Amino acid sequence: MIADLLPAGFEIENPRTKEIPGMDWIRNASEPTALDVRDDRIHFFVSLGFYRPQTYYYAVRAVSPGNDKMGPMNADAMYNGEYHSYNRARVIKVIE
């Protein structure tokens, strides 16, 4: 499972409800086995298969300006806690 928690000033564009214009640059996107979109996070449930690289995309909308601390994206093996990854925590600055 890949999980990305977003700061309060962002909203996820739900890919199940509409096509997002301007995303024709996306190539070779992988399809998750399941997708869970919440107000403040997105979960991709995926199978690793034969350890080939997989790329997943989603879009967010900034709804309020300010400096937001974004937590790390994480990936966890659902049935084996020894396999996990946490990285890319950062601060995002949204200006008007």
Tab-separated table of N, CA, C and O in Angstrom, residues 2-33:
chain	number	residue	atom	x	y	z
A	2	ILE	N	0.587	2.171	-0.871
A	2	ILE	CA	1.275	3.453	-0.916
A	2	ILE	C	0.296	4.488	-0.386
A	2	ILE	O	-0.849	4.562	-0.843
A	3	ALA	N	0.725	5.272	0.595
A	3	ALA	CA	-0.138	6.290	1.194
A	3	ALA	C	0.547	7.643	1.143
A	3	ALA	O	1.736	7.752	1.407
A	4	ASP	N	-0.219	8.664	0.778
A	4	ASP	CA	0.285	10.028	0.783
A	4	ASP	C	-0.718	10.888	1.536
A	4	ASP	O	-1.872	11.009	1.123
A	5	LEU	N	-0.278	11.462	2.668
A	5	LEU	CA	-1.109	12.345	3.475
A	5	LEU	C	-0.793	13.778	3.089
A	5	LEU	O	0.377	14.155	3.001
A	6	LEU	N	-1.828	14.574	2.873
A	6	LEU	CA	-1.647	15.938	2.403
A	6	LEU	C	-1.892	16.950	3.513
A	6	LEU	O	-2.684	16.708	4.419
A	7	PRO	N	-1.239	18.117	3.416
A	7	PRO	CA	-1.517	19.188	4.364
A	7	PRO	C	-2.945	19.712	4.205
A	7	PRO	O	-3.595	19.473	3.176
A	8	ALA	N	-3.400	20.484	5.173
A	8	ALA	CA	-4.782	20.964	5.188
A	8	ALA	C	-5.129	21.862	4.016
A	8	ALA	O	-6.284	21.957	3.630
A	9	GLY	N	-4.167	22.533	3.398
A	9	GLY	CA	-4.448	23.473	2.326
A	9	GLY	C	-4.585	22.856	0.958
A	9	GLY	O	-4.597	23.568	-0.044
A	10	PHE	N	-4.678	21.530	0.868
A	10	PHE	CA	-4.753	20.852	-0.426
A	10	PHE	C	-5.967	19.942	-0.494
A	10	PHE	O	-6.415	19.409	0.505
A	11	GLU	N	-6.482	19.782	-1.715
A	11	GLU	CA	-7.564	18.828	-1.974
A	11	GLU	C	-7.147	17.929	-3.119
A	11	GLU	O	-6.557	18.384	-4.101
A	12	ILE	N	-7.479	16.665	-3.027
A	12	ILE	CA	-7.167	15.705	-4.079
A	12	ILE	C	-8.236	15.776	-5.154
A	12	ILE	O	-9.433	15.796	-4.855
A	13	GLU	N	-7.801	15.842	-6.402
A	13	GLU	CA	-8.725	15.737	-7.527
A	13	GLU	C	-9.044	14.260	-7.682
A	13	GLU	O	-8.160	13.474	-8.020
A	14	ASN	N	-10.253	13.890	-7.431
A	14	ASN	CA	-10.634	12.487	-7.459
A	14	ASN	C	-10.640	11.966	-8.894
A	14	ASN	O	-11.468	12.368	-9.700
A	15	PRO	N	-9.714	11.054	-9.225
A	15	PRO	CA	-9.646	10.556	-10.604
A	15	PRO	C	-10.835	9.692	-11.000
A	15	PRO	O	-11.033	9.418	-12.169
A	16	ARG	N	-11.644	9.270	-10.037
A	16	ARG	CA	-12.801	8.439	-10.367
A	16	ARG	C	-14.003	9.262	-10.806
A	16	ARG	O	-14.962	8.723	-11.324
A	17	THR	N	-13.968	10.585	-10.564
A	17	THR	CA	-15.153	11.374	-10.872
A	17	THR	C	-15.093	12.095	-12.200
A	17	THR	O	-16.115	12.433	-12.763
A	18	LYS	N	-13.884	12.383	-12.705
A	18	LYS	CA	-13.791	13.091	-13.981
A	18	LYS	C	-12.374	13.005	-14.518
A	18	LYS	O	-11.430	12.714	-13.809
A	19	GLU	N	-12.243	13.280	-15.796
A	19	GLU	CA	-10.928	13.393	-16.415
A	19	GLU	C	-10.401	14.791	-16.123
A	19	GLU	O	-11.136	15.773	-16.225
A	20	ILE	N	-9.138	14.901	-15.789
A	20	ILE	CA	-8.541	16.189	-15.484
A	20	ILE	C	-7.904	16.736	-16.763
A	20	ILE	O	-7.039	16.084	-17.344
A	21	PRO	N	-8.316	17.923	-17.216
A	21	PRO	CA	-7.729	18.481	-18.439
A	21	PRO	C	-6.261	18.853	-18.229
A	21	PRO	O	-5.835	19.163	-17.123
A	22	GLY	N	-5.486	18.823	-19.310
A	22	GLY	CA	-4.097	19.227	-19.260
A	22	GLY	C	-3.145	18.151	-18.769
A	22	GLY	O	-1.985	18.430	-18.476
A	23	MET	N	-3.589	16.915	-18.671
A	23	MET	CA	-2.739	15.840	-18.170
A	23	MET	C	-2.277	14.911	-19.293
A	23	MET	O	-1.934	13.763	-19.039
A	24	ASP	N	-2.233	15.408	-20.525
A	24	ASP	CA	-1.829	14.565	-21.645
A	24	ASP	C	-0.334	14.245	-21.650
A	24	ASP	O	0.127	13.431	-22.430
A	25	TRP	N	0.435	14.849	-20.756
A	25	TRP	CA	1.867	14.561	-20.647
A	25	TRP	C	2.145	13.264	-19.884
A	25	TRP	O	3.248	12.740	-19.925
A	26	ILE	N	1.165	12.735	-19.214
A	26	ILE	CA	1.351	11.509	-18.434
A	26	ILE	C	1.509	10.324	-19.380
A	26	ILE	O	0.694	10.113	-20.266
A	27	ARG	N	2.576	9.560	-19.163
A	27	ARG	CA	2.856	8.383	-19.987
A	27	ARG	C	3.155	7.191	-19.088
A	27	ARG	O	3.747	7.333	-18.025
A	28	ASN	N	2.764	6.023	-19.533
A	28	ASN	CA	3.081	4.761	-18.855
A	28	ASN	C	2.632	4.735	-17.398
A	28	ASN	O	3.341	4.241	-16.534
A	29	ALA	N	1.471	5.263	-17.137
A	29	ALA	CA	0.944	5.247	-15.768
A	29	ALA	C	0.511	3.835	-15.405
A	29	ALA	O	-0.116	3.133	-16.192
A	30	SER	N	0.866	3.422	-14.215
A	30	SER	CA	0.442	2.118	-13.703
A	30	SER	C	-0.958	2.238	-13.115
A	30	SER	O	-1.363	3.302	-12.659
A	31	GLU	N	-1.689	1.150	-13.126
A	31	GLU	CA	-3.028	1.113	-12.545
A	31	GLU	C	-2.979	0.379	-11.214
A	31	GLU	O	-2.530	-0.767	-11.156
A	32	PRO	N	-3.423	0.999	-10.134
A	32	PRO	CA	-3.437	0.289	-8.852
A	32	PRO	C	-4.521	-0.784	-8.842
A	32	PRO	O	-5.499	-0.718	-9.588
A	33	THR	N	-4.342	-1.773	-7.981
A	33	THR	CA	-5.360	-2.800	-7.787
A	33	THR	C	-6.612	-2.181	-7.188
A	33	THR	O	-7.731	-2.515	-7.553
